[in-house]
Amino acid sequence: MNKHIILVHTGFYDHNKKGFTLLEILLAIFIFSILVTSVFGSFNFILKNVNGLKDIMEIHDMGSRCIQRMVLDLESIHVTPQTIYETHKSRDISDPHPVKGGPRISGSYSNPALMFSSHAHLPFYGHGGTGVAEIVYYMEKTTYNAGRLKRSDRLFSDTAFEPSKTDPVVCDSVASLTFSFFDCEGNKSDYWDSNSGEFSFSTPSAIGIYLEIEGKSGIYPFKTLVSLPVVRNKIEK
């Protein structure tokens, strides 16, 4: 008697199911490589420019703070009233609170300065007290192309202003600094002296500030126009 072994196939085979072809696999790898290259290229770009972005942010912060400090000082400006000034002038007494500015104040067109009196006194180094302070913004040269802007702040004194090494720096890497002065009629001048007959012993009605800060990636400008809260009108001779 012949014995037959019957094999029972319990699985099944789907003739419609096919695997990926070599061409499809190569195409997928190619597309994936393009995506990876693009992603890593973007990260590489960001990493290379992170220092530049940080430099721009630091410059913007420094420039904004510097302009804000000058605006706060000017908005608290103290001016000798016209009647009192006329009395001082008739007695040949110099004005203790002049408004002076521009390159002529510091004696050099490359180092402009601004001098005025203000109620925005900031005590430094343990020198307290309140009152009207003489504030002077002046440039200190540091390199061939840039300098630093310093701020002198002292309560009323009979002694003439002298730059000090202890004066705080309000802005570094200054490429240029320009002040513009406007009278009540809107006429513009690059300097001002309220004790001068050239300006009829008046004070400006507004002061423009144009500041340029030099960074690693270029020079960045900051500017503003400050309308002064008090003004002494022209005094006729």
PDB file of C-alpha atoms in Angstrom:
ATOM      1  CA  MET A   1       0.000   0.000   0.000  1.00  0.00           C
ATOM      2  CA  ASN A   2       1.438   3.352  -1.078  1.00  0.00           C
ATOM      3  CA  LYS A   3       1.432   6.022   1.421  1.00  0.00           C
ATOM      4  CA  HIS A   4       0.803   9.561   0.183  1.00  0.00           C
ATOM      5  CA  ILE A   5       1.801  12.550   2.173  1.00  0.00           C
ATOM      6  CA  ILE A   6      -0.699  15.300   1.766  1.00  0.00           C
ATOM      7  CA  LEU A   7       0.723  18.754   2.323  1.00  0.00           C
ATOM      8  CA  VAL A   8      -1.796  21.332   3.333  1.00  0.00           C
ATOM      9  CA  HIS A   9      -0.795  24.936   2.568  1.00  0.00           C
ATOM     10  CA  THR A  10      -2.362  27.081   5.271  1.00  0.00           C
ATOM     11  CA  GLY A  11      -0.947  30.449   4.045  1.00  0.00           C
ATOM     12  CA  PHE A  12      -1.632  32.371   0.921  1.00  0.00           C
ATOM     13  CA  TYR A  13       0.360  34.502  -1.553  1.00  0.00           C
ATOM     14  CA  ASP A  14      -0.902  37.792  -2.931  1.00  0.00           C
ATOM     15  CA  HIS A  15       0.166  37.967  -6.507  1.00  0.00           C
ATOM     16  CA  ASN A  16      -0.783  41.709  -6.613  1.00  0.00           C
ATOM     17  CA  LYS A  17       1.726  42.672  -3.863  1.00  0.00           C
ATOM     18  CA  LYS A  18       5.063  43.908  -5.177  1.00  0.00           C
ATOM     19  CA  GLY A  19       8.238  45.227  -3.451  1.00  0.00           C
ATOM     20  CA  PHE A  20      10.111  48.503  -4.134  1.00  0.00           C
ATOM     21  CA  THR A  21      12.201  48.559  -7.239  1.00  0.00           C
ATOM     22  CA  LEU A  22      15.838  49.608  -7.178  1.00  0.00           C
ATOM     23  CA  LEU A  23      14.968  52.809  -9.043  1.00  0.00           C
ATOM     24  CA  GLU A  24      12.394  53.781  -6.432  1.00  0.00           C
ATOM     25  CA  ILE A  25      14.844  53.149  -3.598  1.00  0.00           C
ATOM     26  CA  LEU A  26      17.530  55.240  -5.284  1.00  0.00           C
ATOM     27  CA  LEU A  27      15.037  58.043  -5.907  1.00  0.00           C
ATOM     28  CA  ALA A  28      13.964  58.039  -2.241  1.00  0.00           C
ATOM     29  CA  ILE A  29      17.575  58.160  -1.091  1.00  0.00           C
ATOM     30  CA  PHE A  30      18.228  61.071  -3.454  1.00  0.00           C
ATOM     31  CA  ILE A  31      15.254  63.061  -2.170  1.00  0.00           C
ATOM     32  CA  PHE A  32      16.213  62.329   1.444  1.00  0.00           C
ATOM     33  CA  SER A  33      19.779  63.513   0.824  1.00  0.00           C
ATOM     34  CA  ILE A  34      18.471  66.786  -0.619  1.00  0.00           C
ATOM     35  CA  LEU A  35      16.290  67.373   2.463  1.00  0.00           C
ATOM     36  CA  VAL A  36      19.135  66.578   4.854  1.00  0.00           C
ATOM     37  CA  THR A  37      21.505  68.883   2.951  1.00  0.00           C
ATOM     38  CA  SER A  38      18.971  71.729   3.040  1.00  0.00           C
ATOM     39  CA  VAL A  39      18.304  71.333   6.768  1.00  0.00           C
ATOM     40  CA  PHE A  40      21.964  71.156   7.734  1.00  0.00           C
ATOM     41  CA  GLY A  41      22.725  74.032   5.364  1.00  0.00           C
ATOM     42  CA  SER A  42      20.176  76.210   7.175  1.00  0.00           C
ATOM     43  CA  PHE A  43      21.629  75.295  10.582  1.00  0.00           C
ATOM     44  CA  ASN A  44      25.120  75.984   9.318  1.00  0.00           C
ATOM     45  CA  PHE A  45      24.028  79.401   8.040  1.00  0.00           C
ATOM     46  CA  ILE A  46      22.468  80.269  11.392  1.00  0.00           C
ATOM     47  CA  LEU A  47      25.520  79.107  13.335  1.00  0.00           C
ATOM     48  CA  LYS A  48      27.840  81.136  11.134  1.00  0.00           C
ATOM     49  CA  ASN A  49      25.725  84.284  11.534  1.00  0.00           C
ATOM     50  CA  VAL A  50      24.841  83.963  15.204  1.00  0.00           C
ATOM     51  CA  ASN A  51      27.756  86.216  16.172  1.00  0.00           C
ATOM     52  CA  GLY A  52      26.635  88.807  13.640  1.00  0.00           C
ATOM     53  CA  LEU A  53      23.065  88.714  14.945  1.00  0.00           C
ATOM     54  CA  LYS A  54      24.321  89.023  18.506  1.00  0.00           C
ATOM     55  CA  ASP A  55      26.448  92.024  17.494  1.00  0.00           C
ATOM     56  CA  ILE A  56      23.446  93.734  15.887  1.00  0.00           C
ATOM     57  CA  MET A  57      21.297  93.131  18.973  1.00  0.00           C
ATOM     58  CA  GLU A  58      23.963  94.528  21.301  1.00  0.00           C
ATOM     59  CA  ILE A  59      24.436  97.615  19.124  1.00  0.00           C
ATOM     60  CA  HIS A  60      20.685  98.229  18.928  1.00  0.00           C
ATOM     61  CA  ASP A  61      20.366  97.922  22.704  1.00  0.00           C
ATOM     62  CA  MET A  62      23.330 100.223  23.372  1.00  0.00           C
ATOM     63  CA  GLY A  63      22.218 102.831  20.823  1.00  0.00           C
ATOM     64  CA  SER A  64      18.625 102.843  22.085  1.00  0.00           C
ATOM     65  CA  ARG A  65      19.739 103.242  25.705  1.00  0.00           C
ATOM     66  CA  CYS A  66      22.124 106.057  24.782  1.00  0.00           C
ATOM     67  CA  ILE A  67      19.465 108.002  22.875  1.00  0.00           C
ATOM     68  CA  GLN A  68      16.959 107.424  25.665  1.00  0.00           C
ATOM     69  CA  ARG A  69      19.384 108.774  28.270  1.00  0.00           C
ATOM     70  CA  MET A  70      20.011 111.950  26.279  1.00  0.00           C
ATOM     71  CA  VAL A  71      16.292 112.446  25.693  1.00  0.00           C
ATOM     72  CA  LEU A  72      15.539 112.102  29.414  1.00  0.00           C
ATOM     73  CA  ASP A  73      18.245 114.643  30.261  1.00  0.00           C
ATOM     74  CA  LEU A  74      17.051 117.142  27.653  1.00  0.00           C
ATOM     75  CA  GLU A  75      13.416 116.776  28.630  1.00  0.00           C
ATOM     76  CA  SER A  76      14.448 117.856  32.153  1.00  0.00           C
ATOM     77  CA  ILE A  77      16.508 120.821  30.934  1.00  0.00           C
ATOM     78  CA  HIS A  78      16.828 123.886  33.146  1.00  0.00           C
ATOM     79  CA  VAL A  79      17.077 127.293  31.475  1.00  0.00           C
ATOM     80  CA  THR A  80      17.637 130.657  33.117  1.00  0.00           C
ATOM     81  CA  PRO A  81      14.378 132.606  32.633  1.00  0.00           C
ATOM     82  CA  GLN A  82      14.483 135.588  30.330  1.00  0.00           C
ATOM     83  CA  THR A  83      13.856 138.223  33.021  1.00  0.00           C
ATOM     84  CA  ILE A  84      16.628 136.836  35.250  1.00  0.00           C
ATOM     85  CA  TYR A  85      19.015 136.491  32.324  1.00  0.00           C
ATOM     86  CA  GLU A  86      18.441 140.112  31.311  1.00  0.00           C
ATOM     87  CA  THR A  87      19.314 141.146  34.871  1.00  0.00           C
ATOM     88  CA  HIS A  88      22.484 139.010  34.815  1.00  0.00           C
ATOM     89  CA  LYS A  89      23.418 140.418  31.434  1.00  0.00           C
ATOM     90  CA  SER A  90      22.981 144.020  32.584  1.00  0.00           C
ATOM     91  CA  ARG A  91      25.258 143.295  35.559  1.00  0.00           C
ATOM     92  CA  ASP A  92      27.784 141.520  33.348  1.00  0.00           C
ATOM     93  CA  ILE A  93      27.150 138.223  35.155  1.00  0.00           C
ATOM     94  CA  SER A  94      27.577 135.087  33.059  1.00  0.00           C
ATOM     95  CA  ASP A  95      24.678 132.673  32.803  1.00  0.00           C
ATOM     96  CA  PRO A  96      25.268 129.688  35.146  1.00  0.00           C
ATOM     97  CA  HIS A  97      22.986 127.514  32.990  1.00  0.00           C
ATOM     98  CA  PRO A  98      24.018 128.007  29.359  1.00  0.00           C
ATOM     99  CA  VAL A  99      23.047 125.761  26.477  1.00  0.00           C
ATOM    100  CA  LYS A 100      26.079 125.064  24.335  1.00  0.00           C
ATOM    101  CA  GLY A 101      26.623 122.440  21.709  1.00  0.00           C
ATOM    102  CA  GLY A 102      28.369 121.415  18.550  1.00  0.00           C
ATOM    103  CA  PRO A 103      31.975 120.941  17.482  1.00  0.00           C
ATOM    104  CA  ARG A 104      33.040 124.408  18.647  1.00  0.00           C
ATOM    105  CA  ILE A 105      32.428 123.471  22.278  1.00  0.00           C
ATOM    106  CA  SER A 106      35.091 120.762  22.285  1.00  0.00           C
ATOM    107  CA  GLY A 107      37.328 122.622  19.842  1.00  0.00           C
ATOM    108  CA  SER A 108      37.274 119.877  17.211  1.00  0.00           C
ATOM    109  CA  TYR A 109      34.812 118.961  14.488  1.00  0.00           C
ATOM    110  CA  SER A 110      35.591 115.289  15.102  1.00  0.00           C
ATOM    111  CA  ASN A 111      34.612 115.469  18.789  1.00  0.00           C
ATOM    112  CA  PRO A 112      31.315 117.335  19.157  1.00  0.00           C
ATOM    113  CA  ALA A 113      29.871 117.996  22.609  1.00  0.00           C
ATOM    114  CA  LEU A 114      26.648 119.140  24.235  1.00  0.00           C
ATOM    115  CA  MET A 115      26.439 121.135  27.485  1.00  0.00           C
ATOM    116  CA  PHE A 116      23.311 122.147  29.391  1.00  0.00           C
ATOM    117  CA  SER A 117      21.736 122.153  32.860  1.00  0.00           C
ATOM    118  CA  SER A 118      19.164 119.563  33.854  1.00  0.00           C
ATOM    119  CA  HIS A 119      17.142 118.270  36.778  1.00  0.00           C
ATOM    120  CA  ALA A 120      18.001 114.686  35.746  1.00  0.00           C
ATOM    121  CA  HIS A 121      21.009 114.419  38.045  1.00  0.00           C
ATOM    122  CA  LEU A 122      22.345 110.888  38.528  1.00  0.00           C
ATOM    123  CA  PRO A 123      24.650 110.523  41.552  1.00  0.00           C
ATOM    124  CA  PHE A 124      27.693 108.328  40.941  1.00  0.00           C
ATOM    125  CA  TYR A 125      30.491 107.039  43.146  1.00  0.00           C
ATOM    126  CA  GLY A 126      28.707 107.967  46.359  1.00  0.00           C
ATOM    127  CA  HIS A 127      28.174 111.607  45.366  1.00  0.00           C
ATOM    128  CA  GLY A 128      24.571 112.092  46.395  1.00  0.00           C
ATOM    129  CA  GLY A 129      22.413 115.167  46.419  1.00  0.00           C
ATOM    130  CA  THR A 130      19.678 116.574  44.243  1.00  0.00           C
ATOM    131  CA  GLY A 131      19.213 119.717  42.274  1.00  0.00           C
ATOM    132  CA  VAL A 132      20.168 121.242  38.974  1.00  0.00           C
ATOM    133  CA  ALA A 133      23.210 119.575  37.453  1.00  0.00           C
ATOM    134  CA  GLU A 134      25.559 120.540  34.660  1.00  0.00           C
ATOM    135  CA  ILE A 135      25.478 117.740  32.094  1.00  0.00           C
ATOM    136  CA  VAL A 136      28.046 117.449  29.327  1.00  0.00           C
ATOM    137  CA  TYR A 137      28.123 114.836  26.602  1.00  0.00           C
ATOM    138  CA  TYR A 138      31.521 114.617  24.968  1.00  0.00           C
ATOM    139  CA  MET A 139      33.528 112.251  22.802  1.00  0.00           C
ATOM    140  CA  GLU A 140      36.648 110.417  23.876  1.00  0.00           C
ATOM    141  CA  LYS A 141      38.769 108.968  21.098  1.00  0.00           C
ATOM    142  CA  THR A 142      39.638 105.267  21.381  1.00  0.00           C
ATOM    143  CA  THR A 143      40.595 104.093  17.876  1.00  0.00           C
ATOM    144  CA  TYR A 144      41.229 105.627  14.490  1.00  0.00           C
ATOM    145  CA  ASN A 145      37.620 105.225  13.364  1.00  0.00           C
ATOM    146  CA  ALA A 146      35.561 105.040  16.550  1.00  0.00           C
ATOM    147  CA  GLY A 147      35.359 106.562  19.994  1.00  0.00           C
ATOM    148  CA  ARG A 148      33.211 106.465  23.096  1.00  0.00           C
ATOM    149  CA  LEU A 149      30.573 108.904  24.256  1.00  0.00           C
ATOM    150  CA  LYS A 150      30.905 109.943  27.898  1.00  0.00           C
ATOM    151  CA  ARG A 151      28.563 111.834  30.206  1.00  0.00           C
ATOM    152  CA  SER A 152      29.681 114.314  32.836  1.00  0.00           C
ATOM    153  CA  ASP A 153      27.109 114.992  35.546  1.00  0.00           C
ATOM    154  CA  ARG A 154      27.847 117.311  38.439  1.00  0.00           C
ATOM    155  CA  LEU A 155      25.764 119.580  40.609  1.00  0.00           C
ATOM    156  CA  PHE A 156      26.163 123.325  40.204  1.00  0.00           C
ATOM    157  CA  SER A 157      29.813 124.339  40.407  1.00  0.00           C
ATOM    158  CA  ASP A 158      31.805 127.512  39.827  1.00  0.00           C
ATOM    159  CA  THR A 159      34.664 125.612  38.213  1.00  0.00           C
ATOM    160  CA  ALA A 160      34.837 125.114  34.467  1.00  0.00           C
ATOM    161  CA  PHE A 161      34.083 121.727  32.967  1.00  0.00           C
ATOM    162  CA  GLU A 162      36.987 119.333  32.568  1.00  0.00           C
ATOM    163  CA  PRO A 163      36.742 115.768  31.213  1.00  0.00           C
ATOM    164  CA  SER A 164      37.355 113.100  33.826  1.00  0.00           C
ATOM    165  CA  LYS A 165      38.401 109.478  33.581  1.00  0.00           C
ATOM    166  CA  THR A 166      35.647 108.641  36.064  1.00  0.00           C
ATOM    167  CA  ASP A 167      32.884 109.986  33.809  1.00  0.00           C
ATOM    168  CA  PRO A 168      30.681 107.040  32.805  1.00  0.00           C
ATOM    169  CA  VAL A 169      30.585 105.811  29.210  1.00  0.00           C
ATOM    170  CA  VAL A 170      27.063 105.882  27.770  1.00  0.00           C
ATOM    171  CA  CYS A 171      27.954 104.515  24.343  1.00  0.00           C
ATOM    172  CA  ASP A 172      30.961 102.720  22.893  1.00  0.00           C
ATOM    173  CA  SER A 173      32.207 102.239  19.314  1.00  0.00           C
ATOM    174  CA  VAL A 174      30.782 105.586  18.192  1.00  0.00           C
ATOM    175  CA  ALA A 175      31.596 106.221  14.540  1.00  0.00           C
ATOM    176  CA  SER A 176      30.062 109.712  14.507  1.00  0.00           C
ATOM    177  CA  LEU A 177      27.884 112.011  16.589  1.00  0.00           C
ATOM    178  CA  THR A 178      26.115 115.120  15.315  1.00  0.00           C
ATOM    179  CA  PHE A 179      23.877 117.621  17.077  1.00  0.00           C
ATOM    180  CA  SER A 180      21.477 119.915  15.239  1.00  0.00           C
ATOM    181  CA  PHE A 181      19.920 122.962  16.887  1.00  0.00           C
ATOM    182  CA  PHE A 182      16.661 124.636  15.887  1.00  0.00           C
ATOM    183  CA  ASP A 183      15.407 128.073  16.912  1.00  0.00           C
ATOM    184  CA  CYS A 184      11.775 129.030  17.386  1.00  0.00           C
ATOM    185  CA  GLU A 185      11.443 129.803  13.672  1.00  0.00           C
ATOM    186  CA  GLY A 186      12.724 126.355  12.713  1.00  0.00           C
ATOM    187  CA  ASN A 187      16.110 127.561  11.473  1.00  0.00           C
ATOM    188  CA  LYS A 188      18.819 124.925  11.798  1.00  0.00           C
ATOM    189  CA  SER A 189      22.388 125.294  13.045  1.00  0.00           C
ATOM    190  CA  ASP A 190      25.183 122.808  13.691  1.00  0.00           C
ATOM    191  CA  TYR A 191      26.216 124.560  16.927  1.00  0.00           C
ATOM    192  CA  TRP A 192      24.723 126.751  19.638  1.00  0.00           C
ATOM    193  CA  ASP A 193      25.781 129.116  22.413  1.00  0.00           C
ATOM    194  CA  SER A 194      23.038 130.744  24.459  1.00  0.00           C
ATOM    195  CA  ASN A 195      25.530 133.271  25.851  1.00  0.00           C
ATOM    196  CA  SER A 196      26.322 134.542  22.370  1.00  0.00           C
ATOM    197  CA  GLY A 197      24.803 137.561  20.668  1.00  0.00           C
ATOM    198  CA  GLU A 198      24.913 135.522  17.460  1.00  0.00           C
ATOM    199  CA  PHE A 199      21.869 133.654  18.793  1.00  0.00           C
ATOM    200  CA  SER A 200      20.416 136.728  20.543  1.00  0.00           C
ATOM    201  CA  PHE A 201      21.107 135.014  23.892  1.00  0.00           C
ATOM    202  CA  SER A 202      18.241 132.589  23.256  1.00  0.00           C
ATOM    203  CA  THR A 203      18.093 128.839  23.811  1.00  0.00           C
ATOM    204  CA  PRO A 204      17.142 126.334  21.107  1.00  0.00           C
ATOM    205  CA  SER A 205      13.575 125.095  20.874  1.00  0.00           C
ATOM    206  CA  ALA A 206      14.642 121.641  19.697  1.00  0.00           C
ATOM    207  CA  ILE A 207      17.813 119.572  19.432  1.00  0.00           C
ATOM    208  CA  GLY A 208      18.397 116.801  16.915  1.00  0.00           C
ATOM    209  CA  ILE A 209      20.723 113.904  17.673  1.00  0.00           C
ATOM    210  CA  TYR A 210      22.316 111.705  15.022  1.00  0.00           C
ATOM    211  CA  LEU A 211      24.438 108.843  16.322  1.00  0.00           C
ATOM    212  CA  GLU A 212      26.305 106.181  14.355  1.00  0.00           C
ATOM    213  CA  ILE A 213      27.680 103.063  16.060  1.00  0.00           C
ATOM    214  CA  GLU A 214      30.279 100.884  14.374  1.00  0.00           C
ATOM    215  CA  GLY A 215      29.825  97.128  14.613  1.00  0.00           C
ATOM    216  CA  LYS A 216      31.474  94.051  13.143  1.00  0.00           C
ATOM    217  CA  SER A 217      28.988  93.924  10.288  1.00  0.00           C
ATOM    218  CA  GLY A 218      28.689  97.646   9.521  1.00  0.00           C
ATOM    219  CA  ILE A 219      27.667 101.054  10.851  1.00  0.00           C
ATOM    220  CA  TYR A 220      24.210 101.513  12.357  1.00  0.00           C
ATOM    221  CA  PRO A 221      22.471 104.911  12.678  1.00  0.00           C
ATOM    222  CA  PHE A 222      20.264 106.197  15.499  1.00  0.00           C
ATOM    223  CA  LYS A 223      18.532 109.559  15.431  1.00  0.00           C
ATOM    224  CA  THR A 224      15.884 111.559  17.217  1.00  0.00           C
ATOM    225  CA  LEU A 225      14.585 115.098  17.631  1.00  0.00           C
ATOM    226  CA  VAL A 226      13.887 116.436  21.124  1.00  0.00           C
ATOM    227  CA  SER A 227      11.529 119.373  21.605  1.00  0.00           C
ATOM    228  CA  LEU A 228      12.704 121.224  24.696  1.00  0.00           C
ATOM    229  CA  PRO A 229      10.028 121.911  27.335  1.00  0.00           C
ATOM    230  CA  VAL A 230      11.398 125.381  28.191  1.00  0.00           C
ATOM    231  CA  VAL A 231      12.840 127.984  25.842  1.00  0.00           C
ATOM    232  CA  ARG A 232      14.316 131.440  26.363  1.00  0.00           C
ATOM    233  CA  ASN A 233      13.334 133.738  23.542  1.00  0.00           C
ATOM    234  CA  LYS A 234      15.672 136.099  21.757  1.00  0.00           C
ATOM    235  CA  ILE A 235      16.786 139.150  23.699  1.00  0.00           C
ATOM    236  CA  GLU A 236      17.018 142.273  21.633  1.00  0.00           C
ATOM    237  CA  LYS A 237      20.122 144.366  22.023  1.00  0.00           C
TER     238      LYS A 237
END
